[in-house]
PDB file of C-alpha atoms in Angstrom:
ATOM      1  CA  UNK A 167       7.447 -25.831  -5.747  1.00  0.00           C
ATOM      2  CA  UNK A 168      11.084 -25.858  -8.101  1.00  0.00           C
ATOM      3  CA  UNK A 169      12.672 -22.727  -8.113  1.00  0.00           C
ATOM      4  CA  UNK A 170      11.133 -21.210 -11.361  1.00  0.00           C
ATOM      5  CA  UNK A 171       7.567 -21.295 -10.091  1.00  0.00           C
ATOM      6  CA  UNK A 172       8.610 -19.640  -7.083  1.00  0.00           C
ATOM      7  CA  UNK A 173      10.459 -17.126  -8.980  1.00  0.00           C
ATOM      8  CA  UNK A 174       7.455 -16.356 -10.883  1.00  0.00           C
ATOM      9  CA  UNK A 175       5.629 -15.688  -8.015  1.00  0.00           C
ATOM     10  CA  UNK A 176       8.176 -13.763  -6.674  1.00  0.00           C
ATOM     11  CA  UNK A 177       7.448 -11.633  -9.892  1.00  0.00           C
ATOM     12  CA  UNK A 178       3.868 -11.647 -10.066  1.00  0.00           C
ATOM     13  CA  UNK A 179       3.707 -10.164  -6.182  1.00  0.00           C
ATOM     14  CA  UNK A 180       6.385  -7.624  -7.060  1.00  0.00           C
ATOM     15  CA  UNK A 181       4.104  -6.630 -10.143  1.00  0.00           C
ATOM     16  CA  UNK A 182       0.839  -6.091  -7.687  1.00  0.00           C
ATOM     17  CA  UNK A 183       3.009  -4.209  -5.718  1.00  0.00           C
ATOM     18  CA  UNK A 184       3.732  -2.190  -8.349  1.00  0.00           C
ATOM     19  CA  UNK A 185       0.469  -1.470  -9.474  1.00  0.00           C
ATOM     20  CA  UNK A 186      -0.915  -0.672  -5.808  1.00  0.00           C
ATOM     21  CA  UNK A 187       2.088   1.873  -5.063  1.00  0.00           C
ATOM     22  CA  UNK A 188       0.802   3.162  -8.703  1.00  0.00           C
ATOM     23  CA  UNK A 189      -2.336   3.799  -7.598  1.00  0.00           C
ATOM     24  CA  UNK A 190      -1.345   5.464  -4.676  1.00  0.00           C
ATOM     25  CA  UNK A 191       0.933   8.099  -6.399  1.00  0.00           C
ATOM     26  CA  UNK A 192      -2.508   8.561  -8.661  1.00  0.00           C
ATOM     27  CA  UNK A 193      -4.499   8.939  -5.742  1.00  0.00           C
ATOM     28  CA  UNK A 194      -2.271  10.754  -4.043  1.00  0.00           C
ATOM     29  CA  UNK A 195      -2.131  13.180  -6.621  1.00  0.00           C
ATOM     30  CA  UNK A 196      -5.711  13.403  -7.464  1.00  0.00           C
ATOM     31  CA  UNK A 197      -6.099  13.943  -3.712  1.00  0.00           C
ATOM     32  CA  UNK A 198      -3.841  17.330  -3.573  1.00  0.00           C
ATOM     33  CA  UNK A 199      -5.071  18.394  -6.384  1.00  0.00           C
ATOM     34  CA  UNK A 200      -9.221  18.575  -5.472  1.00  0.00           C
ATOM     35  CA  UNK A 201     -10.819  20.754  -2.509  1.00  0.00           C
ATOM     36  CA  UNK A 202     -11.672  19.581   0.722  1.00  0.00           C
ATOM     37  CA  UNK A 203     -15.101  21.076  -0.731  1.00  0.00           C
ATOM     38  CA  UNK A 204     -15.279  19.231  -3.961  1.00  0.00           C
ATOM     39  CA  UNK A 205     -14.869  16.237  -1.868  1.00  0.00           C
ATOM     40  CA  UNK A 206     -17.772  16.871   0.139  1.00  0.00           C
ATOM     41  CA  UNK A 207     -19.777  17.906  -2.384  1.00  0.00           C
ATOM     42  CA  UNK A 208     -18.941  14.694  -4.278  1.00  0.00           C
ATOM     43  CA  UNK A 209     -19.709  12.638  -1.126  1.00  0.00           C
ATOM     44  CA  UNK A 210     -23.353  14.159  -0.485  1.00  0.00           C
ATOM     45  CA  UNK A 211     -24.143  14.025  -4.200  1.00  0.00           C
ATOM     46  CA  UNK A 212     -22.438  10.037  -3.657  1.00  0.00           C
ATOM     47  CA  UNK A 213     -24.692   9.557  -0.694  1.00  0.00           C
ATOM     48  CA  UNK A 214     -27.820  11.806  -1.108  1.00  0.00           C
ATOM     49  CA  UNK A 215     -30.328   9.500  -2.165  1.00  0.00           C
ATOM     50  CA  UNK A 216     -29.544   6.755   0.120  1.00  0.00           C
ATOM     51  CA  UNK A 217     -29.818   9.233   2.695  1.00  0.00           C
ATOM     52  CA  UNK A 218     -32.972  10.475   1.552  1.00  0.00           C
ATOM     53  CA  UNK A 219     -34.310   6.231   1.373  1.00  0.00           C
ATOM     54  CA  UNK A 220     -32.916   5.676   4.790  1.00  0.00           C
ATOM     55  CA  UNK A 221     -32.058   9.055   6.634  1.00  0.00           C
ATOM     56  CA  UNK A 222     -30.050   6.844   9.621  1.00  0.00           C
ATOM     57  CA  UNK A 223     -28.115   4.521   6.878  1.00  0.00           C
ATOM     58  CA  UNK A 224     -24.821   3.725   9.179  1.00  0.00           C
ATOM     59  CA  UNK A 225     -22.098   4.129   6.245  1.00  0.00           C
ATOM     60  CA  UNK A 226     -23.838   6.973   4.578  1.00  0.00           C
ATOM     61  CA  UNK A 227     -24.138   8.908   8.127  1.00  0.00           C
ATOM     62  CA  UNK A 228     -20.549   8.129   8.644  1.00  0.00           C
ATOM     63  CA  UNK A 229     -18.982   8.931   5.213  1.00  0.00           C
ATOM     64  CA  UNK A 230     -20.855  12.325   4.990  1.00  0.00           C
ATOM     65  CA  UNK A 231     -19.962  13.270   8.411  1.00  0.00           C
ATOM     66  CA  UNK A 232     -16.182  12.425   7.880  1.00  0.00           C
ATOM     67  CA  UNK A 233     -16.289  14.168   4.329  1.00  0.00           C
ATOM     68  CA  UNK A 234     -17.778  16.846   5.957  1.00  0.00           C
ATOM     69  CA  UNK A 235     -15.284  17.225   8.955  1.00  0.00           C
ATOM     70  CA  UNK A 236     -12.667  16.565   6.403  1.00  0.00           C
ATOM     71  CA  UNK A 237      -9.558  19.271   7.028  1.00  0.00           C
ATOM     72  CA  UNK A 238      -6.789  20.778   4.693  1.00  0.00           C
ATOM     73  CA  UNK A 239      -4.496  19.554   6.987  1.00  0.00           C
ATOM     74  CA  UNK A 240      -5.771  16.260   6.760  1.00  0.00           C
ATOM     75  CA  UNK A 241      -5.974  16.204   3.329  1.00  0.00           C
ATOM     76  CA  UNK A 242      -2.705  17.340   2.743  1.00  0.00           C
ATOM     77  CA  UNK A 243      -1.305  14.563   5.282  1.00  0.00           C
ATOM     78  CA  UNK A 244      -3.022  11.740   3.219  1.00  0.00           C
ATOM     79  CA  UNK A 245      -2.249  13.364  -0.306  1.00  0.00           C
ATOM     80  CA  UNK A 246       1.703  13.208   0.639  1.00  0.00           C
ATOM     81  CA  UNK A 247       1.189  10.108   3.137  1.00  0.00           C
ATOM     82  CA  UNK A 248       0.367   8.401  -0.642  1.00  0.00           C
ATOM     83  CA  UNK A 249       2.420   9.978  -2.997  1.00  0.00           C
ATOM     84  CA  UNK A 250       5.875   9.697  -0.939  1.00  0.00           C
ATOM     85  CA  UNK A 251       4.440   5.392  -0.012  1.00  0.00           C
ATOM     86  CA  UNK A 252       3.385   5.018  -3.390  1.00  0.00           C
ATOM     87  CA  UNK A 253       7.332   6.640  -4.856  1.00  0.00           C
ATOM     88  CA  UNK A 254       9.503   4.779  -2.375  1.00  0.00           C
ATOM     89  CA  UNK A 255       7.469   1.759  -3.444  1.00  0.00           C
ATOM     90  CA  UNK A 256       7.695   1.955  -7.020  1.00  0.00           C
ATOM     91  CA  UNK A 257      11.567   2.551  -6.770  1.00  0.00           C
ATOM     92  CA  UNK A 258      11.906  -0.824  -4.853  1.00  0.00           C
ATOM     93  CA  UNK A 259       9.800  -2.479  -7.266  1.00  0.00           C
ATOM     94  CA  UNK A 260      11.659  -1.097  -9.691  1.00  0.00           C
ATOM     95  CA  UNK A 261      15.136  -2.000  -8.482  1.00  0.00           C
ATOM     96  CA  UNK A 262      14.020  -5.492  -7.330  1.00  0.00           C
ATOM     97  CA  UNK A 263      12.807  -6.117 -10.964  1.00  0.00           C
ATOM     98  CA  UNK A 264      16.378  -5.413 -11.881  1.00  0.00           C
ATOM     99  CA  UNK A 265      17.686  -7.503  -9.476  1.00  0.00           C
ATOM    100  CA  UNK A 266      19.742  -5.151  -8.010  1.00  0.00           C
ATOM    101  CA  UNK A 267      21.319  -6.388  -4.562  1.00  0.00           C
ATOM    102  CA  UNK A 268      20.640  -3.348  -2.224  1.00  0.00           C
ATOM    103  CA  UNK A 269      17.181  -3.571  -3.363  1.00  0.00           C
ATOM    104  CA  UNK A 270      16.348  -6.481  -1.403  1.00  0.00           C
ATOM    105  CA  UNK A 271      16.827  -5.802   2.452  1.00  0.00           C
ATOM    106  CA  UNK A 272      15.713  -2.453   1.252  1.00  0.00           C
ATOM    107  CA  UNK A 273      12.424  -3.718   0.916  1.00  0.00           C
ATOM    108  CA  UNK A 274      12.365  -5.977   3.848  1.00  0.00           C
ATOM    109  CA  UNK A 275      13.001  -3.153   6.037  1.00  0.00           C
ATOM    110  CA  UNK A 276      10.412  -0.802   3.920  1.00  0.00           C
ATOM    111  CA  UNK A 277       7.531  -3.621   4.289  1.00  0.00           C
ATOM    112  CA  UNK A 278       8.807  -4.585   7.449  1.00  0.00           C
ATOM    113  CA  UNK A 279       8.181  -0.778   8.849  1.00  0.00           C
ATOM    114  CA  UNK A 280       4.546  -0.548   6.473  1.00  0.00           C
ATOM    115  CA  UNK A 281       3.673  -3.858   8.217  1.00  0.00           C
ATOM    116  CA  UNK A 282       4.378  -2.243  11.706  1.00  0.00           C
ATOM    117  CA  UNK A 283       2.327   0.842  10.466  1.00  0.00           C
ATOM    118  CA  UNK A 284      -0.689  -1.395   9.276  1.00  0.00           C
ATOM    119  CA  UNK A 285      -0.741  -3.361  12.733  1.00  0.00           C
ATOM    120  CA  UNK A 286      -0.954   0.331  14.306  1.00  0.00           C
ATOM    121  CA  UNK A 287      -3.331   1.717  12.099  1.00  0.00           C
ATOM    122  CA  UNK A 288      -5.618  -1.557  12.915  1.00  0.00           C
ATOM    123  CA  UNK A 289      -5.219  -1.089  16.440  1.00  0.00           C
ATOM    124  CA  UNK A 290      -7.437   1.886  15.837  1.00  0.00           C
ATOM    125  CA  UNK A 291      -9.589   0.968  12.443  1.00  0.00           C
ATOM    126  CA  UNK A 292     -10.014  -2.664  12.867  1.00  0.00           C
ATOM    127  CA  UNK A 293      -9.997  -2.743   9.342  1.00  0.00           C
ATOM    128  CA  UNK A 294     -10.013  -6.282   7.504  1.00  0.00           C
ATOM    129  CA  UNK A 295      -8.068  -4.646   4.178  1.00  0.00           C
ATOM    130  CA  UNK A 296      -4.921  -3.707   6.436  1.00  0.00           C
ATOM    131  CA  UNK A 297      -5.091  -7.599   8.005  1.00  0.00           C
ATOM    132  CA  UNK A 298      -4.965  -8.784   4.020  1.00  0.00           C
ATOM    133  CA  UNK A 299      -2.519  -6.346   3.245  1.00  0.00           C
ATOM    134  CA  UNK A 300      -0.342  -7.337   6.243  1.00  0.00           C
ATOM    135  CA  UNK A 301      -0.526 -11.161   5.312  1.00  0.00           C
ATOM    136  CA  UNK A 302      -0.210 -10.206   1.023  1.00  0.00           C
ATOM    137  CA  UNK A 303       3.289  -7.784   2.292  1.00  0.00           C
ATOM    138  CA  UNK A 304       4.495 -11.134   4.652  1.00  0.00           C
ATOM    139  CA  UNK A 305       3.791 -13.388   1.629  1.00  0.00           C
ATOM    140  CA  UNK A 306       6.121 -10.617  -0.548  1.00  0.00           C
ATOM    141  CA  UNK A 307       8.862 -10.420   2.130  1.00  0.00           C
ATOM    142  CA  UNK A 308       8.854 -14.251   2.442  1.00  0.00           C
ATOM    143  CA  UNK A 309       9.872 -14.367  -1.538  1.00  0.00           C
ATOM    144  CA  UNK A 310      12.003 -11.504  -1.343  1.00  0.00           C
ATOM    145  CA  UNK A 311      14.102 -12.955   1.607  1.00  0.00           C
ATOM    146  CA  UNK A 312      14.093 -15.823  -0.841  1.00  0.00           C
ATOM    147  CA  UNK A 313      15.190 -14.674  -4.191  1.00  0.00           C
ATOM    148  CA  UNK A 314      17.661 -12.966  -1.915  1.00  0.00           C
ATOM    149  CA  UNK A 315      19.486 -15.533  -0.527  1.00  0.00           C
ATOM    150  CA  UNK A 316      19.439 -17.201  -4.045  1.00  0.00           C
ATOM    151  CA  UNK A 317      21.066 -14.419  -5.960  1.00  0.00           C
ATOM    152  CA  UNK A 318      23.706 -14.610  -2.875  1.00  0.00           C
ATOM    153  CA  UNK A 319      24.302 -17.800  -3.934  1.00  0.00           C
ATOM    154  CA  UNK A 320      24.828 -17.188  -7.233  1.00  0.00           C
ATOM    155  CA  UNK A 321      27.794 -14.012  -6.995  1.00  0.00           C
ATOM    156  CA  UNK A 322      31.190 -15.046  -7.277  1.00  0.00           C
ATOM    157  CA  UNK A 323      33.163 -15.549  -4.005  1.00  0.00           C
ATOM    158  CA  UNK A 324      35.235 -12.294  -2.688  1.00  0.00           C
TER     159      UNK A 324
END
């Protein structure tokens, strides 16, 4: 691929980013801002009549009984784990976007750390959207590390 293409990927993958650490400050808000109870009640009313067709449906069972079991704490933890991600995310995107220098091996150590964090959390979840993640935030640092080391290039000699 010439330069430009990649460069436009480069852009496009910063722009998802973007709009994912978006949605996190959204749902991070939304989150501190309902009850644990409104929550539940959202989830039974959500999973009621599946329950009601199949009273032992697996995800049903499982996603009342976590709504249900669902703390403060917890909620708070999640509501701030996505707001603060979803902030230091959009300032990168920001500042990459701009092309300012710090910005880039700011990010590589940001997704490098979220990467490490995803691997963890899988460890436990086994979840196949933190494995796509983790590959989509390698594919990101890959063109990051390279738009780097091509505005490097590029700066007049000290």
């Amino acid at each position: 691929m010439n330069e430009r293409r990649v460069h436009q990927v480069f852009v496009a993958s910063v722009l998802i980013k973007g709009a994912h650490a978006a949605i996190e400050c959204i749902g991070g808000i939304a989150l501190a801002l309902v009850s644990t109870s409104t929550i539940a009640d959202f989830v039974n009313a959500l999973t009621q009549e599946e329950l009601i067709q199949d009273p032992q449906d697996l995800i049903a069972t499982h996603l009342l009984a976590w709504a249900q079991n669902f703390s403060v704490e917890e909620k708070h933890f999640y509501a701030f784990y996505l707001m603060s991600h979803g902030i230091v995310k959009l300032l990168l995107v920001v500042e990459l976007l701009r092309n300012k220098l710090w910005s880039y091996p700011a990010s590589l150590i940001v997704l490098g750390l979220f990467i490490v964090y995803q691997l963890y959390r899988y460890s436990y979840t086994h979840g196949a959207g933190l494995i796509v993640l983790t590959i989509f935030d390698i594919l990101v640092m890959t063109l990051i590390w390279h738009e780097y080391r091509l505005l490097q290039r590029h700066l007049p000699s000290r």
